[in-house]
PDB file of C-alpha atoms in Angstrom:
ATOM      1  CA  MET A   1      -5.362  83.282 -17.104  1.00 44.00           C
ATOM      2  CA  GLN A   2      -3.099  85.211 -16.703  1.00 52.00           C
ATOM      3  CA  GLY A   3      -0.822  84.780 -19.960  1.00 49.00           C
ATOM      4  CA  LYS A   4      -4.790  86.179 -21.727  1.00 51.00           C
ATOM      5  CA  VAL A   5      -4.906  89.152 -19.662  1.00 49.00           C
ATOM      6  CA  SER A   6      -1.852  90.195 -18.901  1.00 50.00           C
ATOM      7  CA  PHE A   7      -1.417  89.504 -23.629  1.00 47.00           C
ATOM      8  CA  GLN A   8      -5.557  91.748 -22.910  1.00 51.00           C
ATOM      9  CA  GLU A   9      -3.187  94.987 -21.859  1.00 51.00           C
ATOM     10  CA  ASP A  10      -0.876  94.620 -23.805  1.00 56.00           C
ATOM     11  CA  ALA A  11      -2.775  94.859 -26.788  1.00 63.00           C
ATOM     12  CA  MET A  12      -5.100  98.548 -25.404  1.00 73.00           C
ATOM     13  CA  PRO A  13      -3.705 101.553 -27.033  1.00 81.00           C
ATOM     14  CA  VAL A  14      -1.889 103.712 -25.700  1.00 85.00           C
ATOM     15  CA  VAL A  15      -4.195 106.937 -25.529  1.00 86.00           C
ATOM     16  CA  TYR A  16      -3.256 110.962 -24.579  1.00 88.00           C
ATOM     17  CA  ALA A  17      -6.083 112.111 -22.726  1.00 90.00           C
ATOM     18  CA  GLY A  18      -6.666 115.970 -24.031  1.00 91.00           C
ATOM     19  CA  VAL A  19      -9.066 117.621 -21.298  1.00 90.00           C
ATOM     20  CA  ASP A  20      -9.871 121.356 -22.179  1.00 89.00           C
ATOM     21  CA  VAL A  21     -12.050 123.777 -18.901  1.00 89.00           C
ATOM     22  CA  SER A  22     -14.290 125.975 -18.601  1.00 86.00           C
ATOM     23  CA  LYS A  23     -16.304 127.656 -15.218  1.00 88.00           C
ATOM     24  CA  GLU A  24     -19.110 124.671 -16.276  1.00 89.00           C
ATOM     25  CA  TRP A  25     -17.588 122.004 -18.559  1.00 88.00           C
ATOM     26  CA  LEU A  26     -14.865 119.825 -18.517  1.00 89.00           C
ATOM     27  CA  ASP A  27     -14.154 118.757 -22.583  1.00 89.00           C
ATOM     28  CA  ILE A  28     -12.252 115.823 -22.592  1.00 90.00           C
ATOM     29  CA  HIS A  29     -10.885 113.866 -26.228  1.00 90.00           C
ATOM     30  CA  LEU A  30      -9.173 111.261 -26.031  1.00 90.00           C
ATOM     31  CA  HIS A  31      -6.428 110.511 -29.233  1.00 88.00           C
ATOM     32  CA  PRO A  32      -6.019 108.309 -31.177  1.00 87.00           C
ATOM     33  CA  LEU A  33      -9.583 106.472 -29.997  1.00 87.00           C
ATOM     34  CA  GLY A  34     -11.510 109.724 -31.155  1.00 86.00           C
ATOM     35  CA  GLU A  35     -14.038 109.994 -28.230  1.00 86.00           C
ATOM     36  CA  SER A  36     -15.735 113.345 -26.752  1.00 88.00           C
ATOM     37  CA  ARG A  37     -16.991 112.908 -23.664  1.00 89.00           C
ATOM     38  CA  ARG A  38     -18.280 116.031 -22.103  1.00 90.00           C
ATOM     39  CA  PHE A  39     -19.337 116.486 -17.677  1.00 90.00           C
ATOM     40  CA  CYS A  40     -19.655 118.944 -15.187  1.00 91.00           C
ATOM     41  CA  ASN A  41     -17.600 120.583 -13.653  1.00 89.00           C
ATOM     42  CA  ASP A  42     -18.116 119.310  -9.652  1.00 89.00           C
ATOM     43  CA  LYS A  43     -17.325 116.201  -7.970  1.00 89.00           C
ATOM     44  CA  THR A  44     -20.007 114.531 -10.231  1.00 90.00           C
ATOM     45  CA  GLY A  45     -18.297 115.311 -13.177  1.00 90.00           C
ATOM     46  CA  ILE A  46     -14.993 114.148 -12.010  1.00 89.00           C
ATOM     47  CA  ARG A  47     -15.488 111.773 -10.715  1.00 90.00           C
ATOM     48  CA  GLN A  48     -17.321 110.631 -14.008  1.00 89.00           C
ATOM     49  CA  LEU A  49     -14.342 112.517 -16.089  1.00 88.00           C
ATOM     50  CA  LYS A  50     -11.598 109.829 -13.856  1.00 89.00           C
ATOM     51  CA  ARG A  51     -14.222 106.301 -14.707  1.00 89.00           C
ATOM     52  CA  LEU A  52     -13.976 107.179 -17.946  1.00 89.00           C
ATOM     53  CA  LEU A  53      -9.307 106.732 -17.945  1.00 88.00           C
ATOM     54  CA  ALA A  54      -8.871 104.405 -15.949  1.00 86.00           C
ATOM     55  CA  ARG A  55     -10.958 101.884 -18.923  1.00 87.00           C
ATOM     56  CA  HIS A  56      -7.654 103.604 -20.207  1.00 84.00           C
ATOM     57  CA  ARG A  57      -4.235 102.643 -21.202  1.00 86.00           C
ATOM     58  CA  LEU A  58      -3.454 106.811 -20.061  1.00 85.00           C
ATOM     59  CA  ALA A  59       0.312 107.929 -21.599  1.00 84.00           C
ATOM     60  CA  SER A  60      -0.612 112.179 -20.689  1.00 86.00           C
ATOM     61  CA  ILE A  61      -3.038 113.610 -19.703  1.00 89.00           C
ATOM     62  CA  VAL A  62      -2.777 117.612 -20.620  1.00 90.00           C
ATOM     63  CA  MET A  63      -5.023 120.413 -19.734  1.00 89.00           C
ATOM     64  CA  GLU A  64      -5.009 124.254 -19.748  1.00 86.00           C
ATOM     65  CA  ALA A  65      -4.013 126.575 -16.816  1.00 85.00           C
ATOM     66  CA  THR A  66      -7.769 128.344 -16.346  1.00 83.00           C
ATOM     67  CA  GLY A  67      -7.759 130.345 -13.430  1.00 77.00           C
ATOM     68  CA  LYS A  68      -9.437 128.943 -10.504  1.00 82.00           C
ATOM     69  CA  PHE A  69     -11.807 126.486 -12.900  1.00 87.00           C
ATOM     70  CA  HIS A  70      -8.926 123.328 -13.676  1.00 87.00           C
ATOM     71  CA  ARG A  71      -8.023 123.213  -9.842  1.00 88.00           C
ATOM     72  CA  PRO A  72      -9.606 121.030  -8.617  1.00 87.00           C
ATOM     73  CA  ALA A  73      -9.731 118.146 -11.696  1.00 88.00           C
ATOM     74  CA  HIS A  74      -6.630 118.757 -11.689  1.00 89.00           C
ATOM     75  CA  ARG A  75      -6.103 118.055  -7.532  1.00 89.00           C
ATOM     76  CA  SER A  76      -8.096 115.253  -7.233  1.00 89.00           C
ATOM     77  CA  LEU A  77      -6.640 113.373 -10.318  1.00 89.00           C
ATOM     78  CA  TRP A  78      -3.647 114.048  -9.167  1.00 89.00           C
ATOM     79  CA  LEU A  79      -4.401 112.323  -6.395  1.00 87.00           C
ATOM     80  CA  ASP A  80      -5.641 109.151  -8.267  1.00 86.00           C
ATOM     81  CA  GLY A  81      -2.194 108.684  -9.313  1.00 86.00           C
ATOM     82  CA  PHE A  82      -2.754 110.441 -13.623  1.00 88.00           C
ATOM     83  CA  ALA A  83      -0.406 111.835 -14.786  1.00 86.00           C
ATOM     84  CA  VAL A  84      -1.526 115.470 -15.640  1.00 89.00           C
ATOM     85  CA  ALA A  85      -0.010 118.217 -17.981  1.00 89.00           C
ATOM     86  CA  VAL A  86      -1.363 122.042 -16.986  1.00 89.00           C
ATOM     87  CA  ILE A  87       0.136 123.968 -20.271  1.00 86.00           C
ATOM     88  CA  ASP A  88      -0.267 127.989 -21.071  1.00 84.00           C
ATOM     89  CA  PRO A  89      -3.963 128.148 -23.129  1.00 84.00           C
ATOM     90  CA  LEU A  90      -2.155 131.063 -25.731  1.00 85.00           C
ATOM     91  CA  ARG A  91       0.181 127.938 -26.456  1.00 85.00           C
ATOM     92  CA  ALA A  92      -2.462 125.223 -27.163  1.00 84.00           C
ATOM     93  CA  ARG A  93      -3.628 127.924 -29.208  1.00 88.00           C
ATOM     94  CA  MET A  94      -0.524 128.200 -31.502  1.00 86.00           C
ATOM     95  CA  PHE A  95      -0.109 124.253 -31.877  1.00 87.00           C
ATOM     96  CA  ALA A  96      -4.026 124.436 -33.144  1.00 86.00           C
ATOM     97  CA  ARG A  97      -3.473 127.362 -35.624  1.00 88.00           C
ATOM     98  CA  ALA A  98      -0.183 125.375 -36.561  1.00 87.00           C
ATOM     99  CA  CYS A  99      -1.665 122.403 -37.456  1.00 84.00           C
ATOM    100  CA  GLY A 100      -4.666 124.673 -40.566  1.00 86.00           C
ATOM    101  CA  TYR A 101      -6.888 124.895 -38.084  1.00 84.00           C
ATOM    102  CA  LEU A 102      -8.384 128.856 -36.966  1.00 83.00           C
ATOM    103  CA  ALA A 103     -11.716 127.683 -35.086  1.00 82.00           C
ATOM    104  CA  LYS A 104     -12.313 127.589 -31.895  1.00 84.00           C
ATOM    105  CA  THR A 105     -14.604 125.450 -29.452  1.00 87.00           C
ATOM    106  CA  ASP A 106     -15.114 123.850 -26.405  1.00 85.00           C
ATOM    107  CA  ARG A 107     -14.341 120.384 -28.540  1.00 88.00           C
ATOM    108  CA  LEU A 108     -12.045 122.160 -30.358  1.00 87.00           C
ATOM    109  CA  ASP A 109     -10.077 122.561 -27.317  1.00 87.00           C
ATOM    110  CA  ALA A 110      -9.807 119.398 -25.963  1.00 89.00           C
ATOM    111  CA  ARG A 111      -9.141 117.092 -29.283  1.00 90.00           C
ATOM    112  CA  PHE A 112      -6.031 119.344 -30.046  1.00 89.00           C
ATOM    113  CA  LEU A 113      -4.223 119.071 -25.937  1.00 90.00           C
ATOM    114  CA  ALA A 114      -4.818 115.780 -27.121  1.00 89.00           C
ATOM    115  CA  LEU A 115      -2.834 115.508 -29.882  1.00 89.00           C
ATOM    116  CA  LEU A 116      -0.255 118.482 -28.095  1.00 89.00           C
ATOM    117  CA  ALA A 117       0.157 115.699 -25.368  1.00 88.00           C
ATOM    118  CA  GLU A 118       1.297 112.638 -27.937  1.00 87.00           C
ATOM    119  CA  SER A 119       3.435 115.298 -30.136  1.00 87.00           C
ATOM    120  CA  LEU A 120       5.381 117.657 -26.959  1.00 87.00           C
ATOM    121  CA  ARG A 121       4.897 115.368 -24.638  1.00 89.00           C
ATOM    122  CA  PRO A 122       4.600 117.729 -21.971  1.00 87.00           C
ATOM    123  CA  PRO A 123       5.491 117.135 -18.304  1.00 87.00           C
ATOM    124  CA  ALA A 124       3.045 116.059 -15.638  1.00 85.00           C
ATOM    125  CA  ASP A 125       2.610 118.924 -12.947  1.00 84.00           C
ATOM    126  CA  THR A 126       2.046 118.824  -9.127  1.00 84.00           C
ATOM    127  CA  PRO A 127      -0.617 120.818  -7.834  1.00 85.00           C
ATOM    128  CA  PRO A 128       0.349 123.030  -5.325  1.00 84.00           C
ATOM    129  CA  SER A 129       0.125 122.227  -1.261  1.00 83.00           C
ATOM    130  CA  PRO A 130      -3.210 123.814   0.383  1.00 84.00           C
ATOM    131  CA  HIS A 131      -1.514 126.782   2.102  1.00 87.00           C
ATOM    132  CA  VAL A 132      -0.162 127.616  -0.940  1.00 86.00           C
ATOM    133  CA  GLU A 133      -3.212 128.109  -2.666  1.00 86.00           C
ATOM    134  CA  ALA A 134      -4.412 130.020   0.077  1.00 88.00           C
ATOM    135  CA  LEU A 135      -1.395 132.215  -0.367  1.00 89.00           C
ATOM    136  CA  GLN A 136      -2.331 132.796  -3.433  1.00 87.00           C
ATOM    137  CA  GLU A 137      -5.121 133.644  -3.335  1.00 89.00           C
ATOM    138  CA  LEU A 138      -4.798 136.684  -0.092  1.00 92.00           C
ATOM    139  CA  VAL A 139      -1.613 137.191  -1.969  1.00 91.00           C
ATOM    140  CA  ASN A 140      -3.953 138.132  -4.914  1.00 89.00           C
ATOM    141  CA  ALA A 141      -6.492 139.959  -3.792  1.00 91.00           C
ATOM    142  CA  ARG A 142      -4.456 142.283  -2.027  1.00 92.00           C
ATOM    143  CA  SER A 143      -2.858 143.334  -5.219  1.00 90.00           C
ATOM    144  CA  ALA A 144      -5.671 143.626  -6.567  1.00 90.00           C
ATOM    145  CA  ALA A 145      -6.269 146.013  -3.516  1.00 92.00           C
ATOM    146  CA  LYS A 146      -3.298 148.308  -3.546  1.00 91.00           C
ATOM    147  CA  CYS A 147      -4.261 149.251  -7.080  1.00 91.00           C
ATOM    148  CA  ASP A 148      -7.568 149.636  -6.376  1.00 92.00           C
ATOM    149  CA  ILE A 149      -6.231 152.068  -4.177  1.00 93.00           C
ATOM    150  CA  THR A 150      -3.860 153.717  -5.574  1.00 92.00           C
ATOM    151  CA  ALA A 151      -7.091 154.182  -8.954  1.00 92.00           C
ATOM    152  CA  LEU A 152      -9.465 155.725  -5.930  1.00 92.00           C
ATOM    153  CA  GLN A 153      -6.128 157.900  -5.252  1.00 92.00           C
ATOM    154  CA  ASN A 154      -5.882 159.152  -8.037  1.00 91.00           C
ATOM    155  CA  ARG A 155      -9.244 160.322  -8.559  1.00 90.00           C
ATOM    156  CA  SER A 156      -9.722 162.033  -5.462  1.00 87.00           C
ATOM    157  CA  LYS A 157      -6.745 164.497  -6.234  1.00 88.00           C
ATOM    158  CA  THR A 158      -8.541 165.917 -10.047  1.00 85.00           C
ATOM    159  CA  ALA A 159     -12.175 165.521  -8.713  1.00 84.00           C
ATOM    160  CA  THR A 160     -13.608 169.231  -8.363  1.00 83.00           C
ATOM    161  CA  THR A 161     -16.618 168.435  -6.200  1.00 87.00           C
ATOM    162  CA  ALA A 162     -16.402 168.534  -2.481  1.00 87.00           C
ATOM    163  CA  LEU A 163     -19.162 165.533  -2.643  1.00 89.00           C
ATOM    164  CA  LEU A 164     -17.374 163.013  -4.402  1.00 88.00           C
ATOM    165  CA  ARG A 165     -13.601 163.515  -3.399  1.00 89.00           C
ATOM    166  CA  GLY A 166     -15.319 162.461   0.864  1.00 89.00           C
ATOM    167  CA  GLU A 167     -16.456 159.872  -1.330  1.00 89.00           C
ATOM    168  CA  LEU A 168     -13.495 158.736  -2.775  1.00 91.00           C
ATOM    169  CA  ASN A 169     -11.933 159.336   0.595  1.00 91.00           C
ATOM    170  CA  ARG A 170     -13.640 156.685   2.723  1.00 93.00           C
ATOM    171  CA  LEU A 171     -13.232 154.102  -0.294  1.00 93.00           C
ATOM    172  CA  VAL A 172      -9.742 154.580   0.404  1.00 92.00           C
ATOM    173  CA  ARG A 173      -9.244 154.098   4.018  1.00 94.00           C
ATOM    174  CA  ARG A 174     -12.397 151.204   3.907  1.00 94.00           C
ATOM    175  CA  LEU A 175     -10.590 149.109   1.274  1.00 93.00           C
ATOM    176  CA  GLU A 176      -6.476 149.966   3.574  1.00 92.00           C
ATOM    177  CA  GLN A 177      -9.414 148.100   6.137  1.00 93.00           C
ATOM    178  CA  HIS A 178      -9.239 145.600   4.153  1.00 93.00           C
ATOM    179  CA  VAL A 179      -5.841 145.404   3.023  1.00 92.00           C
ATOM    180  CA  GLU A 180      -5.006 145.114   6.560  1.00 93.00           C
ATOM    181  CA  ARG A 181      -7.313 142.316   7.787  1.00 94.00           C
ATOM    182  CA  LEU A 182      -5.656 140.706   4.514  1.00 93.00           C
ATOM    183  CA  ASP A 183      -2.186 141.446   6.056  1.00 91.00           C
ATOM    184  CA  LYS A 184      -2.433 139.894   8.864  1.00 92.00           C
ATOM    185  CA  GLU A 185      -4.431 136.349   7.888  1.00 92.00           C
ATOM    186  CA  ILE A 186      -1.370 136.218   4.968  1.00 92.00           C
ATOM    187  CA  GLU A 187       1.017 136.228   8.580  1.00 90.00           C
ATOM    188  CA  ARG A 188      -1.287 134.349  10.373  1.00 91.00           C
ATOM    189  CA  ARG A 189      -1.002 131.164   7.651  1.00 90.00           C
ATOM    190  CA  VAL A 190       2.362 131.840   7.114  1.00 90.00           C
ATOM    191  CA  GLY A 191       3.467 132.172  10.722  1.00 88.00           C
ATOM    192  CA  GLU A 192       0.937 128.466  10.606  1.00 87.00           C
ATOM    193  CA  ASP A 193       2.699 126.877   7.974  1.00 87.00           C
ATOM    194  CA  PRO A 194       7.255 125.542   8.644  1.00 89.00           C
ATOM    195  CA  GLN A 195       7.918 125.383   4.639  1.00 89.00           C
ATOM    196  CA  LEU A 196       6.478 128.988   3.515  1.00 89.00           C
ATOM    197  CA  TYR A 197       8.045 130.099   6.770  1.00 90.00           C
ATOM    198  CA  ARG A 198      11.447 129.089   5.966  1.00 91.00           C
ATOM    199  CA  LYS A 199      11.317 131.082   2.778  1.00 90.00           C
ATOM    200  CA  ALA A 200       9.829 133.935   4.187  1.00 90.00           C
ATOM    201  CA  GLU A 201      12.672 133.958   6.277  1.00 90.00           C
ATOM    202  CA  ILE A 202      15.356 133.872   3.177  1.00 89.00           C
ATOM    203  CA  LEU A 203      14.081 135.619   1.011  1.00 89.00           C
ATOM    204  CA  THR A 204      14.257 138.456   3.577  1.00 88.00           C
ATOM    205  CA  SER A 205      17.296 137.637   4.566  1.00 87.00           C
ATOM    206  CA  ILE A 206      18.350 139.231   1.412  1.00 84.00           C
ATOM    207  CA  PRO A 207      18.088 142.786   0.342  1.00 84.00           C
ATOM    208  CA  GLY A 208      15.767 144.819  -1.395  1.00 82.00           C
ATOM    209  CA  ILE A 209      13.332 141.165  -1.231  1.00 85.00           C
ATOM    210  CA  GLY A 210      11.185 143.161   1.877  1.00 85.00           C
ATOM    211  CA  ARG A 211       8.717 141.226   3.491  1.00 88.00           C
ATOM    212  CA  VAL A 212       5.857 141.840   0.273  1.00 88.00           C
ATOM    213  CA  THR A 213       8.433 140.694  -2.475  1.00 88.00           C
ATOM    214  CA  ALA A 214       8.978 137.516  -0.354  1.00 90.00           C
ATOM    215  CA  LEU A 215       4.859 137.134  -0.136  1.00 89.00           C
ATOM    216  CA  ALA A 216       5.183 137.867  -4.469  1.00 89.00           C
ATOM    217  CA  LEU A 217       7.782 135.506  -5.289  1.00 88.00           C
ATOM    218  CA  MET A 218       6.337 133.163  -2.754  1.00 88.00           C
ATOM    219  CA  ALA A 219       2.874 133.024  -4.230  1.00 85.00           C
ATOM    220  CA  GLY A 220       3.489 133.956  -7.970  1.00 83.00           C
ATOM    221  CA  MET A 221       6.596 131.764  -8.950  1.00 84.00           C
ATOM    222  CA  ASP A 222       6.140 128.439  -6.219  1.00 83.00           C
ATOM    223  CA  GLU A 223       9.588 126.900  -8.246  1.00 84.00           C
ATOM    224  CA  LEU A 224      11.693 128.897  -6.940  1.00 84.00           C
ATOM    225  CA  GLY A 225      14.291 127.061  -4.906  1.00 82.00           C
ATOM    226  CA  SER A 226      13.188 123.844  -6.592  1.00 84.00           C
ATOM    227  CA  CYS A 227      14.563 124.741  -9.940  1.00 84.00           C
ATOM    228  CA  SER A 228      17.671 126.301 -11.897  1.00 83.00           C
ATOM    229  CA  GLY A 229      18.471 130.068 -12.006  1.00 81.00           C
ATOM    230  CA  LYS A 230      18.098 129.817 -15.997  1.00 83.00           C
ATOM    231  CA  GLN A 231      14.351 128.033 -15.533  1.00 84.00           C
ATOM    232  CA  ALA A 232      13.308 131.062 -13.057  1.00 84.00           C
ATOM    233  CA  ALA A 233      14.777 133.170 -15.115  1.00 85.00           C
ATOM    234  CA  MET A 234      12.227 132.830 -17.996  1.00 84.00           C
ATOM    235  CA  LEU A 235       9.619 131.555 -15.285  1.00 83.00           C
ATOM    236  CA  ALA A 236       9.484 135.702 -14.410  1.00 84.00           C
ATOM    237  CA  GLY A 237      10.433 136.767 -18.061  1.00 84.00           C
ATOM    238  CA  LEU A 238      13.190 137.809 -17.330  1.00 81.00           C
ATOM    239  CA  ALA A 239      15.746 135.367 -19.874  1.00 78.00           C
ATOM    240  CA  PRO A 240      16.363 137.619 -23.035  1.00 78.00           C
ATOM    241  CA  ILE A 241      15.447 136.150 -26.231  1.00 75.00           C
ATOM    242  CA  ALA A 242      17.209 134.849 -29.178  1.00 73.00           C
ATOM    243  CA  ASN A 243      16.074 137.062 -31.645  1.00 72.00           C
ATOM    244  CA  ASP A 244      18.803 135.832 -35.109  1.00 72.00           C
ATOM    245  CA  SER A 245      18.008 134.649 -38.346  1.00 76.00           C
ATOM    246  CA  GLY A 246      21.319 134.109 -41.647  1.00 77.00           C
ATOM    247  CA  ALA A 247      24.128 136.286 -40.638  1.00 75.00           C
ATOM    248  CA  ARG A 248      21.463 139.364 -38.469  1.00 75.00           C
ATOM    249  CA  THR A 249      22.036 138.800 -34.950  1.00 75.00           C
ATOM    250  CA  GLY A 250      18.716 140.089 -33.634  1.00 71.00           C
ATOM    251  CA  ARG A 251      18.361 142.546 -30.055  1.00 76.00           C
ATOM    252  CA  ARG A 252      17.702 140.001 -27.541  1.00 75.00           C
ATOM    253  CA  SER A 253      14.676 141.744 -25.453  1.00 74.00           C
ATOM    254  CA  ILE A 254      12.444 139.809 -22.269  1.00 74.00           C
ATOM    255  CA  ARG A 255       8.962 139.096 -23.065  1.00 76.00           C
ATOM    256  CA  ALA A 256       5.659 136.064 -21.931  1.00 77.00           C
ATOM    257  CA  GLY A 257       6.897 134.960 -18.529  1.00 76.00           C
ATOM    258  CA  ARG A 258       4.744 135.882 -14.910  1.00 82.00           C
ATOM    259  CA  PRO A 259       3.663 139.764 -14.793  1.00 84.00           C
ATOM    260  CA  ALA A 260       3.288 139.411 -10.371  1.00 85.00           C
ATOM    261  CA  PRO A 261       6.449 138.139  -9.627  1.00 86.00           C
ATOM    262  CA  ARG A 262       8.869 140.860 -11.738  1.00 87.00           C
ATOM    263  CA  ARG A 263       6.246 143.351 -11.202  1.00 87.00           C
ATOM    264  CA  ALA A 264       7.640 143.055  -7.029  1.00 86.00           C
ATOM    265  CA  LEU A 265      11.541 142.404  -8.195  1.00 87.00           C
ATOM    266  CA  TYR A 266      11.077 145.724 -10.238  1.00 85.00           C
ATOM    267  CA  MET A 267      11.221 147.607  -6.899  1.00 82.00           C
ATOM    268  CA  ALA A 268      13.848 145.554  -4.919  1.00 84.00           C
ATOM    269  CA  ARG A 269      16.520 146.003  -7.192  1.00 82.00           C
ATOM    270  CA  LEU A 270      16.429 149.529  -7.064  1.00 81.00           C
ATOM    271  CA  VAL A 271      17.003 149.116  -2.724  1.00 80.00           C
ATOM    272  CA  GLY A 272      19.336 145.095  -3.905  1.00 79.00           C
ATOM    273  CA  GLN A 273      21.845 147.993  -5.251  1.00 78.00           C
ATOM    274  CA  ARG A 274      21.980 150.385  -3.037  1.00 80.00           C
ATOM    275  CA  TYR A 275      22.779 147.798  -0.258  1.00 78.00           C
ATOM    276  CA  ASN A 276      24.265 144.070  -2.077  1.00 80.00           C
ATOM    277  CA  PRO A 277      27.588 145.016  -3.297  1.00 81.00           C
ATOM    278  CA  ALA A 278      27.519 142.271  -5.111  1.00 82.00           C
ATOM    279  CA  LEU A 279      25.280 144.265  -6.895  1.00 83.00           C
ATOM    280  CA  ALA A 280      25.909 147.280  -6.888  1.00 83.00           C
ATOM    281  CA  ARG A 281      29.493 145.728  -9.011  1.00 86.00           C
ATOM    282  CA  PHE A 282      28.090 143.103 -11.293  1.00 85.00           C
ATOM    283  CA  ALA A 283      25.848 146.622 -12.348  1.00 85.00           C
ATOM    284  CA  ASP A 284      28.758 149.014 -12.667  1.00 85.00           C
ATOM    285  CA  THR A 285      30.641 146.224 -14.584  1.00 89.00           C
ATOM    286  CA  LEU A 286      27.387 146.535 -17.162  1.00 86.00           C
ATOM    287  CA  LYS A 287      27.764 149.923 -17.252  1.00 86.00           C
ATOM    288  CA  ALA A 288      30.916 150.312 -17.679  1.00 87.00           C
ATOM    289  CA  ALA A 289      30.395 147.932 -20.583  1.00 85.00           C
ATOM    290  CA  GLY A 290      28.485 150.209 -22.476  1.00 84.00           C
ATOM    291  CA  LYS A 291      24.912 148.717 -21.833  1.00 84.00           C
ATOM    292  CA  PRO A 292      21.635 150.396 -21.793  1.00 85.00           C
ATOM    293  CA  ALA A 293      19.621 151.506 -18.295  1.00 83.00           C
ATOM    294  CA  LYS A 294      16.990 149.223 -19.035  1.00 84.00           C
ATOM    295  CA  VAL A 295      19.316 146.277 -20.082  1.00 83.00           C
ATOM    296  CA  ILE A 296      21.114 146.385 -17.180  1.00 85.00           C
ATOM    297  CA  LEU A 297      17.419 147.070 -15.337  1.00 84.00           C
ATOM    298  CA  VAL A 298      16.447 143.409 -16.091  1.00 85.00           C
ATOM    299  CA  ALA A 299      19.280 141.824 -15.725  1.00 87.00           C
ATOM    300  CA  VAL A 300      19.617 142.949 -11.826  1.00 87.00           C
ATOM    301  CA  MET A 301      15.921 141.606 -11.110  1.00 87.00           C
ATOM    302  CA  ARG A 302      17.423 138.781 -13.212  1.00 89.00           C
ATOM    303  CA  LYS A 303      20.763 138.162 -10.603  1.00 89.00           C
ATOM    304  CA  LEU A 304      18.980 138.718  -7.717  1.00 88.00           C
ATOM    305  CA  LEU A 305      16.014 136.357  -9.215  1.00 89.00           C
ATOM    306  CA  VAL A 306      18.739 133.821  -9.718  1.00 88.00           C
ATOM    307  CA  LEU A 307      20.012 134.186  -5.906  1.00 87.00           C
ATOM    308  CA  ALA A 308      16.899 133.835  -4.754  1.00 89.00           C
ATOM    309  CA  ASN A 309      16.377 130.561  -5.735  1.00 90.00           C
ATOM    310  CA  CYS A 310      20.370 129.577  -5.215  1.00 89.00           C
ATOM    311  CA  VAL A 311      20.288 130.338  -1.659  1.00 88.00           C
ATOM    312  CA  LEU A 312      16.216 129.071  -1.719  1.00 89.00           C
ATOM    313  CA  SER A 313      18.191 125.639  -3.002  1.00 88.00           C
ATOM    314  CA  HIS A 314      20.290 125.200  -0.459  1.00 87.00           C
ATOM    315  CA  ASP A 315      18.404 126.354   2.451  1.00 85.00           C
ATOM    316  CA  ARG A 316      20.476 128.789   4.362  1.00 87.00           C
ATOM    317  CA  LEU A 317      19.999 132.701   4.859  1.00 87.00           C
ATOM    318  CA  TRP A 318      22.233 135.182   2.867  1.00 80.00           C
ATOM    319  CA  THR A 319      25.585 135.970   3.861  1.00 81.00           C
ATOM    320  CA  PRO A 320      27.320 138.712   2.938  1.00 74.00           C
ATOM    321  CA  ASN A 321      30.783 136.392   1.986  1.00 70.00           C
ATOM    322  CA  PRO A 322      28.951 133.079   1.056  1.00 64.00           C
ATOM    323  CA  PRO A 323      30.407 129.885   2.107  1.00 59.00           C
TER     324      PRO A 323
END
């Protein structure tokens, strides 16, 4: 009987699962079985999804990153031992177009995610800890509130009606109080988690990286400290992309990546370039080589990010003279 059970298990085909996530639904496709199912995106639907997946010999599961909607399913599958890769929706769409399909439905998206799992074999992703997820939500809310304050202040400056200026100024004051409450909650949560507290301590020891920049990096790049410098630069969209063809050597430029950490590093490099002698010498060397100002700007931002990644990976504070 033991030999028979083993034979049956070996005879099971290897299955690749694609999960298209929306606010209401989880659409799944099993390749090469050709089976498609739909479940509700709630606790009951996730349990039904896991029961379906447990009946097959899974190689990998691929789902799209859809804001917060994919997180409960991703975390629940990961906790039960399923290997889940979360990919950029643009990457999945480009894969479908490369296969010659322009139509887009939830069922088709799930099918092409399963095909992508078999063809590209993306690595599995570990969901962020609950503390990091809470920090991300609070930092993003703070960033959105600061943008709203700037927009309201600009409108107030151009308003000609006294009533409108008063209303806009009251909205600004309310948002500023909202930001203050968010700051207190962010500091409380960082202080309660030893790992987040240590990360913030290390990052703020680097000249140019203040508290706001450190929080933006911690929330926007949870991988910082556990990846290489090149990977960190690519994640932040600060790595120059080659553009060569034949005998032509095209101009390299940055694109894609995560905008929030990149925006934070834009301001941080100004202070870092002024108070960090190594960054200042690096910028002067590029300037002497005739590099354009924007190229120097991006290079210093990338250098600062690689430095942050390095000290986090070694779990030590920044010092003027490296050990």
